[in-house]
mmCIF file of C-alpha atoms and ligand atoms in Angstrom:
data_model
loop_
_atom_site.group_PDB
_atom_site.id
_atom_site.type_symbol
_atom_site.label_atom_id
_atom_site.label_comp_id
_atom_site.label_asym_id
_atom_site.label_seq_id
_atom_site.Cartn_x
_atom_site.Cartn_y
_atom_site.Cartn_z
ATOM 1 C CA MET A 1 -62.401 28.269 -21.792
ATOM 2 C CA VAL A 2 -63.543 31.821 -22.566
ATOM 3 C CA ARG A 3 -60.703 34.033 -23.777
ATOM 4 C CA ALA A 4 -60.671 37.691 -22.728
ATOM 5 C CA LEU A 5 -58.538 40.491 -24.072
ATOM 6 C CA VAL A 6 -58.103 43.423 -21.677
ATOM 7 C CA THR A 7 -56.572 46.566 -23.158
ATOM 8 C CA GLY A 8 -54.756 48.494 -20.450
ATOM 9 C CA VAL A 9 -54.363 45.424 -18.247
ATOM 10 C CA THR A 10 -51.361 47.014 -16.512
ATOM 11 C CA GLY A 11 -53.529 49.907 -15.343
ATOM 12 C CA PHE A 12 -55.622 50.308 -12.219
ATOM 13 C CA ALA A 13 -58.996 48.943 -13.352
ATOM 14 C CA GLY A 14 -57.309 46.549 -15.802
ATOM 15 C CA SER A 15 -55.389 44.786 -13.054
ATOM 16 C CA HIS A 16 -58.498 44.358 -10.900
ATOM 17 C CA LEU A 17 -60.483 43.119 -13.889
ATOM 18 C CA ALA A 18 -57.777 40.547 -14.675
ATOM 19 C CA GLU A 19 -58.015 39.235 -11.095
ATOM 20 C CA PHE A 20 -61.784 39.035 -11.321
ATOM 21 C CA LEU A 21 -61.721 37.212 -14.673
ATOM 22 C CA LEU A 22 -59.155 34.686 -13.459
ATOM 23 C CA GLY A 23 -61.424 33.976 -10.494
ATOM 24 C CA ASN A 24 -64.250 33.312 -12.934
ATOM 25 C CA ASN A 25 -62.440 30.776 -15.066
ATOM 26 C CA VAL A 26 -61.671 33.139 -17.922
ATOM 27 C CA GLU A 27 -58.324 33.013 -19.728
ATOM 28 C CA VAL A 28 -56.810 36.501 -19.648
ATOM 29 C CA PHE A 29 -54.707 38.195 -22.310
ATOM 30 C CA GLY A 30 -53.727 41.786 -21.798
ATOM 31 C CA THR A 31 -52.162 44.467 -23.922
ATOM 32 C CA GLY A 32 -49.447 46.749 -22.717
ATOM 33 C CA ARG A 33 -46.843 48.973 -24.333
ATOM 34 C CA TRP A 34 -43.249 47.883 -23.965
ATOM 35 C CA ARG A 35 -42.545 50.670 -21.522
ATOM 36 C CA SER A 36 -45.733 50.264 -19.417
ATOM 37 C CA LYS A 37 -45.097 49.793 -15.718
ATOM 38 C CA THR A 38 -46.149 46.293 -14.679
ATOM 39 C CA GLU A 39 -46.273 46.707 -10.897
ATOM 40 C CA ASN A 40 -50.087 46.356 -10.820
ATOM 41 C CA ILE A 41 -49.951 42.928 -12.435
ATOM 42 C CA ASP A 42 -46.615 41.538 -11.261
ATOM 43 C CA HIS A 43 -48.478 39.175 -8.915
ATOM 44 C CA LEU A 44 -50.460 37.829 -11.934
ATOM 45 C CA ARG A 45 -47.595 37.376 -14.365
ATOM 46 C CA ASP A 46 -47.779 33.574 -14.289
ATOM 47 C CA ASP A 47 -51.543 33.561 -14.782
ATOM 48 C CA ILE A 48 -52.105 36.003 -17.639
ATOM 49 C CA THR A 49 -50.527 36.487 -21.046
ATOM 50 C CA LEU A 50 -49.184 39.942 -21.767
ATOM 51 C CA VAL A 51 -49.126 40.927 -25.440
ATOM 52 C CA GLU A 52 -47.179 43.952 -26.564
ATOM 53 C CA ALA A 53 -49.397 46.361 -28.468
ATOM 54 C CA ASP A 54 -49.888 50.023 -29.182
ATOM 55 C CA LEU A 55 -53.434 51.246 -29.672
ATOM 56 C CA LYS A 56 -52.185 54.051 -31.878
ATOM 57 C CA ASP A 57 -51.009 51.530 -34.447
ATOM 58 C CA LEU A 58 -53.644 49.647 -36.446
ATOM 59 C CA SER A 59 -51.304 46.898 -37.586
ATOM 60 C CA SER A 60 -50.282 46.296 -33.997
ATOM 61 C CA MET A 61 -53.923 45.934 -32.982
ATOM 62 C CA ILE A 62 -54.670 43.610 -35.901
ATOM 63 C CA ASN A 63 -51.770 41.403 -34.809
ATOM 64 C CA VAL A 64 -53.078 41.240 -31.246
ATOM 65 C CA VAL A 65 -56.593 40.359 -32.281
ATOM 66 C CA LYS A 66 -55.329 37.658 -34.665
ATOM 67 C CA LYS A 67 -53.001 36.219 -32.080
ATOM 68 C CA VAL A 68 -55.449 36.144 -29.170
ATOM 69 C CA GLU A 69 -58.770 35.535 -30.969
ATOM 70 C CA PRO A 70 -60.681 36.688 -27.894
ATOM 71 C CA ASP A 71 -64.341 35.907 -27.206
ATOM 72 C CA ILE A 72 -64.689 39.031 -25.097
ATOM 73 C CA ILE A 73 -62.778 42.313 -25.128
ATOM 74 C CA PHE A 74 -62.642 44.922 -22.364
ATOM 75 C CA HIS A 75 -61.296 48.188 -23.712
ATOM 76 C CA LEU A 76 -59.902 50.064 -20.723
ATOM 77 C CA ALA A 77 -56.659 51.519 -22.067
ATOM 78 C CA ALA A 78 -56.784 55.312 -22.206
ATOM 79 C CA GLN A 79 -55.191 58.570 -21.155
ATOM 80 C CA SER A 80 -57.461 58.818 -18.125
ATOM 81 C CA PHE A 81 -56.284 61.821 -16.082
ATOM 82 C CA VAL A 82 -58.458 64.876 -16.741
ATOM 83 C CA PRO A 83 -55.793 67.595 -16.039
ATOM 84 C CA THR A 84 -53.329 65.939 -18.447
ATOM 85 C CA SER A 85 -55.920 66.320 -21.157
ATOM 86 C CA TRP A 86 -55.538 70.112 -20.987
ATOM 87 C CA HIS A 87 -51.747 69.875 -21.201
ATOM 88 C CA ALA A 88 -51.810 67.204 -23.895
ATOM 89 C CA PRO A 89 -55.169 67.368 -25.686
ATOM 90 C CA HIS A 90 -53.815 65.988 -28.938
ATOM 91 C CA GLN A 91 -52.292 62.952 -27.285
ATOM 92 C CA THR A 92 -55.472 62.390 -25.236
ATOM 93 C CA LEU A 93 -57.704 62.447 -28.297
ATOM 94 C CA THR A 94 -55.295 60.322 -30.311
ATOM 95 C CA VAL A 95 -54.994 57.552 -27.742
ATOM 96 C CA ASN A 96 -58.598 57.585 -26.588
ATOM 97 C CA VAL A 97 -60.457 58.121 -29.855
ATOM 98 C CA LEU A 98 -58.158 56.869 -32.611
ATOM 99 C CA GLY A 99 -57.001 54.062 -30.316
ATOM 100 C CA THR A 100 -60.593 52.885 -29.980
ATOM 101 C CA LEU A 101 -61.064 53.266 -33.716
ATOM 102 C CA ASN A 102 -58.014 51.035 -34.306
ATOM 103 C CA LEU A 103 -59.373 48.390 -31.950
ATOM 104 C CA PHE A 104 -62.752 48.393 -33.728
ATOM 105 C CA GLU A 105 -61.105 48.298 -37.151
ATOM 106 C CA ALA A 106 -58.857 45.433 -36.078
ATOM 107 C CA VAL A 107 -61.890 43.421 -34.957
ATOM 108 C CA ARG A 108 -63.825 44.309 -38.108
ATOM 109 C CA LYS A 109 -60.994 43.599 -40.540
ATOM 110 C CA THR A 110 -60.306 40.200 -38.993
ATOM 111 C CA ASP A 111 -64.030 39.278 -38.905
ATOM 112 C CA LEU A 112 -63.747 38.516 -35.214
ATOM 113 C CA ASP A 113 -67.126 37.898 -33.583
ATOM 114 C CA ALA A 114 -66.128 39.163 -30.133
ATOM 115 C CA LYS A 115 -68.248 41.040 -27.620
ATOM 116 C CA ILE A 116 -66.615 44.362 -26.733
ATOM 117 C CA GLN A 117 -67.112 46.551 -23.659
ATOM 118 C CA ILE A 118 -65.863 50.114 -23.988
ATOM 119 C CA ALA A 119 -65.118 52.161 -20.891
ATOM 120 C CA GLY A 120 -66.820 55.518 -21.233
ATOM 121 C CA SER A 121 -67.012 57.958 -18.354
ATOM 122 C CA SER A 122 -69.311 60.176 -16.325
ATOM 123 C CA GLU A 123 -67.033 62.999 -17.503
ATOM 124 C CA GLU A 124 -69.029 62.797 -20.738
ATOM 125 C CA TYR A 125 -71.921 64.486 -18.905
ATOM 126 C CA GLY A 126 -69.638 67.345 -17.873
ATOM 127 C CA LEU A 127 -71.774 70.313 -16.990
ATOM 128 C CA VAL A 128 -74.785 68.948 -15.142
ATOM 129 C CA ARG A 129 -77.564 71.141 -13.757
ATOM 130 C CA PRO A 130 -78.676 70.388 -10.192
ATOM 131 C CA GLU A 131 -82.183 69.502 -11.392
ATOM 132 C CA GLU A 132 -80.683 66.908 -13.761
ATOM 133 C CA THR A 133 -79.401 64.713 -10.913
ATOM 134 C CA PRO A 134 -79.299 61.792 -10.447
ATOM 135 C CA ILE A 135 -77.974 61.636 -13.995
ATOM 136 C CA THR A 136 -79.511 59.109 -16.371
ATOM 137 C CA GLU A 137 -78.062 57.962 -19.681
ATOM 138 C CA ASP A 138 -80.415 60.358 -21.498
ATOM 139 C CA ASN A 139 -78.864 63.476 -20.008
ATOM 140 C CA PRO A 140 -77.271 65.854 -22.534
ATOM 141 C CA LEU A 141 -73.511 65.413 -22.877
ATOM 142 C CA ARG A 142 -71.729 68.707 -22.162
ATOM 143 C CA PRO A 143 -68.073 67.715 -21.663
ATOM 144 C CA LEU A 144 -65.823 70.232 -19.918
ATOM 145 C CA SER A 145 -62.371 68.872 -20.757
ATOM 146 C CA PRO A 146 -60.568 67.373 -23.751
ATOM 147 C CA TYR A 147 -60.737 64.104 -21.803
ATOM 148 C CA GLY A 148 -64.538 64.385 -21.586
ATOM 149 C CA VAL A 149 -64.705 65.121 -25.320
ATOM 150 C CA SER A 150 -62.505 62.102 -26.067
ATOM 151 C CA LYS A 151 -64.848 59.835 -24.118
ATOM 152 C CA VAL A 152 -67.932 61.241 -25.880
ATOM 153 C CA ALA A 153 -66.282 60.508 -29.223
ATOM 154 C CA THR A 154 -65.293 57.010 -28.133
ATOM 155 C CA ASP A 155 -68.813 56.346 -26.934
ATOM 156 C CA MET A 156 -70.282 57.549 -30.245
ATOM 157 C CA LEU A 157 -67.840 55.389 -32.202
ATOM 158 C CA GLY A 158 -69.145 52.408 -30.254
ATOM 159 C CA TYR A 159 -72.686 53.362 -31.180
ATOM 160 C CA GLN A 160 -71.801 53.885 -34.828
ATOM 161 C CA TYR A 161 -69.844 50.616 -35.203
ATOM 162 C CA PHE A 162 -72.797 48.758 -33.734
ATOM 163 C CA GLN A 163 -75.233 50.478 -36.111
ATOM 164 C CA SER A 164 -73.067 50.271 -39.217
ATOM 165 C CA TYR A 165 -71.550 46.812 -38.836
ATOM 166 C CA GLY A 166 -73.613 45.094 -36.140
ATOM 167 C CA MET A 167 -70.545 44.799 -33.908
ATOM 168 C CA LYS A 168 -71.332 43.503 -30.413
ATOM 169 C CA ILE A 169 -70.360 46.611 -28.492
ATOM 170 C CA VAL A 170 -71.623 47.560 -25.018
ATOM 171 C CA ARG A 171 -70.955 51.133 -23.917
ATOM 172 C CA THR A 172 -70.462 51.697 -20.192
ATOM 173 C CA ARG A 173 -70.166 55.075 -18.473
ATOM 174 C CA ALA A 174 -68.471 54.480 -15.143
ATOM 175 C CA PHE A 175 -68.507 57.219 -12.548
ATOM 176 C CA ASN A 176 -65.449 57.669 -10.293
ATOM 177 C CA HIS A 177 -63.958 54.465 -9.017
ATOM 178 C CA THR A 178 -61.127 53.971 -6.622
ATOM 179 C CA GLY A 179 -59.369 51.494 -4.358
ATOM 180 C CA PRO A 180 -55.928 49.932 -3.936
ATOM 181 C CA ARG A 181 -53.532 50.532 -6.882
ATOM 182 C CA ARG A 182 -55.330 53.723 -7.875
ATOM 183 C CA GLY A 183 -52.859 56.014 -9.678
ATOM 184 C CA ASP A 184 -51.429 58.599 -7.298
ATOM 185 C CA VAL A 185 -52.612 61.593 -9.336
ATOM 186 C CA PHE A 186 -56.319 60.907 -8.719
ATOM 187 C CA VAL A 187 -57.933 62.636 -5.787
ATOM 188 C CA SER A 188 -58.619 59.918 -3.203
ATOM 189 C CA SER A 189 -55.365 58.127 -3.946
ATOM 190 C CA ASN A 190 -53.389 61.351 -3.936
ATOM 191 C CA PHE A 191 -54.852 62.368 -0.568
ATOM 192 C CA ALA A 192 -54.243 58.899 0.916
ATOM 193 C CA LYS A 193 -50.667 58.870 -0.337
ATOM 194 C CA GLN A 194 -50.000 62.328 1.099
ATOM 195 C CA ILE A 195 -51.357 61.215 4.487
ATOM 196 C CA ALA A 196 -49.121 58.137 4.445
ATOM 197 C CA GLU A 197 -46.127 60.314 3.546
ATOM 198 C CA ILE A 198 -46.900 62.772 6.335
ATOM 199 C CA GLU A 199 -47.280 59.894 8.827
ATOM 200 C CA ALA A 200 -43.880 58.609 7.701
ATOM 201 C CA GLY A 201 -42.361 62.075 8.227
ATOM 202 C CA ALA A 202 -41.596 62.497 4.529
ATOM 203 C CA LYS A 203 -43.801 65.533 3.979
ATOM 204 C CA PRO A 204 -44.900 68.462 6.166
ATOM 205 C CA GLU A 205 -48.447 69.205 4.980
ATOM 206 C CA MET A 206 -51.159 68.199 2.536
ATOM 207 C CA LYS A 207 -51.936 69.996 -0.702
ATOM 208 C CA VAL A 208 -55.426 69.926 -2.161
ATOM 209 C CA GLY A 209 -57.427 71.382 -5.050
ATOM 210 C CA ASN A 210 -61.161 72.009 -5.474
ATOM 211 C CA LEU A 211 -62.935 70.539 -2.448
ATOM 212 C CA SER A 212 -66.459 71.653 -3.337
ATOM 213 C CA ALA A 213 -66.969 69.286 -6.294
ATOM 214 C CA TYR A 214 -69.299 66.306 -5.819
ATOM 215 C CA ARG A 215 -68.398 62.837 -7.059
ATOM 216 C CA ASP A 216 -70.182 59.479 -7.071
ATOM 217 C CA PHE A 217 -67.579 56.884 -6.001
ATOM 218 C CA THR A 218 -67.665 53.104 -6.356
ATOM 219 C CA ASP A 219 -65.005 50.593 -5.349
ATOM 220 C CA VAL A 220 -63.018 49.425 -8.378
ATOM 221 C CA ARG A 221 -63.637 45.793 -7.367
ATOM 222 C CA ASP A 222 -67.376 46.372 -7.792
ATOM 223 C CA VAL A 223 -66.851 48.248 -11.074
ATOM 224 C CA VAL A 224 -64.897 45.448 -12.759
ATOM 225 C CA LYS A 225 -67.688 43.007 -11.858
ATOM 226 C CA ALA A 226 -70.059 45.392 -13.603
ATOM 227 C CA TYR A 227 -67.850 45.437 -16.706
ATOM 228 C CA TYR A 228 -67.934 41.647 -16.831
ATOM 229 C CA LEU A 229 -71.720 41.546 -16.352
ATOM 230 C CA SER A 230 -72.198 44.159 -19.065
ATOM 231 C CA LEU A 231 -71.019 41.633 -21.652
ATOM 232 C CA GLN A 232 -73.187 38.857 -20.198
ATOM 233 C CA LYS A 233 -76.458 40.715 -19.919
ATOM 234 C CA CYS A 234 -76.582 44.096 -21.666
ATOM 235 C CA GLU A 235 -77.881 45.070 -25.099
ATOM 236 C CA PHE A 236 -75.319 45.625 -27.823
ATOM 237 C CA GLY A 237 -75.159 49.215 -28.994
ATOM 238 C CA ASP A 238 -76.717 50.477 -25.782
ATOM 239 C CA VAL A 239 -75.165 52.621 -23.026
ATOM 240 C CA TYR A 240 -75.194 52.071 -19.244
ATOM 241 C CA ASN A 241 -74.171 54.191 -16.252
ATOM 242 C CA ILE A 242 -72.169 52.368 -13.597
ATOM 243 C CA CYS A 243 -72.182 54.159 -10.261
ATOM 244 C CA SER A 244 -73.138 53.931 -6.602
ATOM 245 C CA GLY A 245 -76.060 56.354 -6.822
ATOM 246 C CA GLU A 246 -74.638 58.334 -3.898
ATOM 247 C CA THR A 247 -72.680 61.531 -4.149
ATOM 248 C CA ARG A 248 -70.260 63.205 -1.740
ATOM 249 C CA THR A 249 -68.060 66.282 -1.742
ATOM 250 C CA ILE A 250 -64.312 66.004 -2.171
ATOM 251 C CA GLN A 251 -64.108 67.829 1.182
ATOM 252 C CA SER A 252 -65.924 64.903 2.818
ATOM 253 C CA VAL A 253 -63.528 62.423 1.176
ATOM 254 C CA LEU A 254 -60.638 64.430 2.619
ATOM 255 C CA ASP A 255 -62.280 64.545 6.064
ATOM 256 C CA LEU A 256 -62.883 60.785 6.058
ATOM 257 C CA LEU A 257 -59.273 60.011 5.135
ATOM 258 C CA LEU A 258 -57.962 62.488 7.720
ATOM 259 C CA SER A 259 -60.149 60.855 10.374
ATOM 260 C CA MET A 260 -58.340 57.555 9.681
ATOM 261 C CA SER A 261 -55.002 59.026 10.726
ATOM 262 C CA LYS A 262 -53.814 59.608 14.285
ATOM 263 C CA LYS A 263 -51.535 62.407 13.109
ATOM 264 C CA LYS A 264 -52.634 66.052 13.157
ATOM 265 C CA ILE A 265 -52.331 67.095 9.524
ATOM 266 C CA SER A 266 -52.480 70.601 8.102
ATOM 267 C CA VAL A 267 -54.094 71.099 4.712
ATOM 268 C CA LYS A 268 -53.227 73.788 2.180
ATOM 269 C CA LYS A 269 -55.031 74.865 -1.005
ATOM 270 C CA ASP A 270 -52.781 74.524 -4.045
ATOM 271 C CA PRO A 271 -53.823 76.775 -6.973
ATOM 272 C CA GLU A 272 -51.911 74.453 -9.334
ATOM 273 C CA ARG A 273 -54.490 71.783 -8.584
ATOM 274 C CA MET A 274 -57.414 73.882 -9.793
ATOM 275 C CA ARG A 275 -58.788 73.121 -13.276
ATOM 276 C CA PRO A 276 -59.795 75.520 -16.093
ATOM 277 C CA SER A 277 -63.321 74.084 -15.770
ATOM 278 C CA ASP A 278 -64.138 71.428 -13.208
ATOM 279 C CA VAL A 279 -67.143 69.158 -13.361
ATOM 280 C CA GLU A 280 -68.970 70.316 -10.232
ATOM 281 C CA ILE A 281 -71.479 67.568 -9.654
ATOM 282 C CA LEU A 282 -71.589 63.916 -10.601
ATOM 283 C CA HIS A 283 -74.384 61.875 -9.094
ATOM 284 C CA GLY A 284 -75.484 58.957 -11.188
ATOM 285 C CA ASP A 285 -78.583 56.862 -11.684
ATOM 286 C CA CYS A 286 -77.670 53.313 -12.693
ATOM 287 C CA SER A 287 -81.132 51.761 -12.494
ATOM 288 C CA LYS A 288 -80.935 50.843 -16.194
ATOM 289 C CA PHE A 289 -77.816 48.743 -15.557
ATOM 290 C CA ARG A 290 -79.128 47.299 -12.290
ATOM 291 C CA ASN A 291 -82.373 46.232 -13.913
ATOM 292 C CA LYS A 292 -80.504 44.495 -16.725
ATOM 293 C CA THR A 293 -77.871 42.740 -14.624
ATOM 294 C CA GLY A 294 -78.921 42.651 -10.964
ATOM 295 C CA TRP A 295 -75.568 44.290 -10.131
ATOM 296 C CA THR A 296 -75.261 46.247 -6.970
ATOM 297 C CA PRO A 297 -72.082 47.661 -5.445
ATOM 298 C CA GLU A 298 -71.134 45.782 -2.284
ATOM 299 C CA ILE A 299 -68.060 47.456 -0.840
ATOM 300 C CA PRO A 300 -68.803 50.461 1.409
ATOM 301 C CA PHE A 301 -66.862 53.647 0.688
ATOM 302 C CA GLU A 302 -65.318 53.623 4.184
ATOM 303 C CA LYS A 303 -63.736 50.239 3.460
ATOM 304 C CA THR A 304 -62.488 51.415 0.069
ATOM 305 C CA MET A 305 -60.793 54.399 1.714
ATOM 306 C CA ALA A 306 -59.346 52.281 4.531
ATOM 307 C CA ASP A 307 -57.911 49.802 1.990
ATOM 308 C CA LEU A 308 -56.490 52.623 -0.110
ATOM 309 C CA LEU A 309 -54.805 54.286 2.866
ATOM 310 C CA GLU A 310 -53.378 50.938 3.940
ATOM 311 C CA TYR A 311 -52.098 50.373 0.403
ATOM 312 C CA TRP A 312 -50.156 53.642 0.568
ATOM 313 C CA ARG A 313 -48.921 53.023 4.130
ATOM 314 C CA GLN A 314 -47.342 49.796 2.860
ATOM 315 C CA ARG A 315 -45.679 51.571 -0.024
ATOM 316 C CA VAL A 316 -44.281 54.899 1.184
HETATM 317 N N1 GDD B 1 -56.652 64.808 -8.915
HETATM 318 C C1 GDD B 1 -56.958 65.673 -7.950
HETATM 319 N N2 GDD B 1 -55.984 66.095 -7.076
HETATM 320 N N3 GDD B 1 -58.230 66.120 -7.865
HETATM 321 C C2 GDD B 1 -58.530 66.971 -6.868
HETATM 322 C C3 GDD B 1 -57.586 67.421 -5.931
HETATM 323 C C4 GDD B 1 -56.243 66.971 -6.042
HETATM 324 O O1 GDD B 1 -55.351 67.325 -5.281
HETATM 325 N N4 GDD B 1 -58.210 68.248 -5.050
HETATM 326 C C5 GDD B 1 -59.482 68.314 -5.422
HETATM 327 N N5 GDD B 1 -59.689 67.564 -6.526
HETATM 328 C C6 GDD B 1 -60.978 67.389 -7.221
HETATM 329 C C7 GDD B 1 -60.932 67.588 -8.735
HETATM 330 O O2 GDD B 1 -60.945 68.990 -9.057
HETATM 331 C C8 GDD B 1 -62.223 66.875 -9.139
HETATM 332 O O3 GDD B 1 -63.330 67.715 -8.905
HETATM 333 C C9 GDD B 1 -62.297 65.705 -8.142
HETATM 334 O O4 GDD B 1 -61.389 66.031 -7.074
HETATM 335 C C10 GDD B 1 -61.939 64.345 -8.707
HETATM 336 O O5 GDD B 1 -60.707 64.453 -9.395
HETATM 337 P P1 GDD B 1 -59.955 63.153 -9.970
HETATM 338 O O6 GDD B 1 -59.734 62.169 -8.921
HETATM 339 O O7 GDD B 1 -58.753 63.650 -10.713
HETATM 340 O O8 GDD B 1 -61.027 62.477 -10.944
HETATM 341 P P2 GDD B 1 -62.011 63.068 -12.069
HETATM 342 O O9 GDD B 1 -63.370 63.132 -11.465
HETATM 343 O O10 GDD B 1 -61.458 64.294 -12.698
HETATM 344 O O11 GDD B 1 -61.942 61.921 -13.176
HETATM 345 C C11 GDD B 1 -61.940 60.547 -12.780
HETATM 346 O O12 GDD B 1 -63.236 60.019 -12.865
HETATM 347 C C12 GDD B 1 -63.773 59.905 -14.182
HETATM 348 C C13 GDD B 1 -65.162 59.334 -14.051
HETATM 349 O O13 GDD B 1 -66.003 60.334 -13.580
HETATM 350 C C14 GDD B 1 -60.969 59.796 -13.678
HETATM 351 O O14 GDD B 1 -60.782 58.502 -13.150
HETATM 352 C C15 GDD B 1 -61.472 59.674 -15.083
HETATM 353 O O15 GDD B 1 -60.597 58.846 -15.842
HETATM 354 C C16 GDD B 1 -62.858 59.049 -15.029
HETATM 355 O O16 GDD B 1 -63.380 58.907 -16.323
#
């Protein structure tokens, strides 16, 4: 049986990936820190093996790799919230860049012949000119946040470890993905949670940030399939966008979610939610990945939003 190691298995994408792998006859091992919340994977606890590890510690990562001896590795663990990266840039760069370095070094030092997918981000593109959309992998990288910089560095480390040591690394750049279990700080999940709270009478009005930005959203359940396929079909050392190819404003995401509620909800701009520099437009071209793998996202955005709202209605 194929053995997979998922870093960040307790996270949003990690938990969905674990489900997908289990459904595809893959044995799943996941890393988590001792204090990580496990609510996203509590329903999988009997089916996966959780290994305590800290990406910031090389010896910890060497131990994990030796213990698990994975055939495939999905590296999803990261500080993934863009605004936090302004408040804690050092921590963001340490976890995201040096954490990836430790994973690569652990694999290299133990001579493990595993295939490794690393989760880069569309935030690497950062400032994109309208004429540059839809964005291909060749677009210049102009990151606009410490988070974006951390993902550029991670991506480049993947490239360099492939070139220097021939490690079997596939670099993916996923655009925004969402769905049930999405952390409540991220836009669609935050809006859905606020609506559920207002419906339950726990909150008077909604607070929102920049509604004019454009994002290219895919359902997380489609994205984790893409991660799996990337290690089956893509070229080592190469980089692939993963996205829907459609873009929409955050205003339209808000309007769609509001239309799913029977309650009349008032919306207020919250200056605290504005960023020092926001990425204004993300609209991806993933033809390179599609041509390699045949992947195509299947879940319509309306269903993703309905599932997300339902998730929060069950929880608040
Ligand atoms: N979080 C949040 N909260 N964002 C808001 C809000 C709000 O109340 N109101 C408007 N926005 C806008 C943000 O300014 C941004 O333009 C957009 O909604 C999306 O914000 P996030 O959901 O926080 O995601 P992100 O685009 O910054 O980053 C996400 O996608 C990347 C891939 O493109 C994260 O998941 C990253 O980890 C990921 O790499």
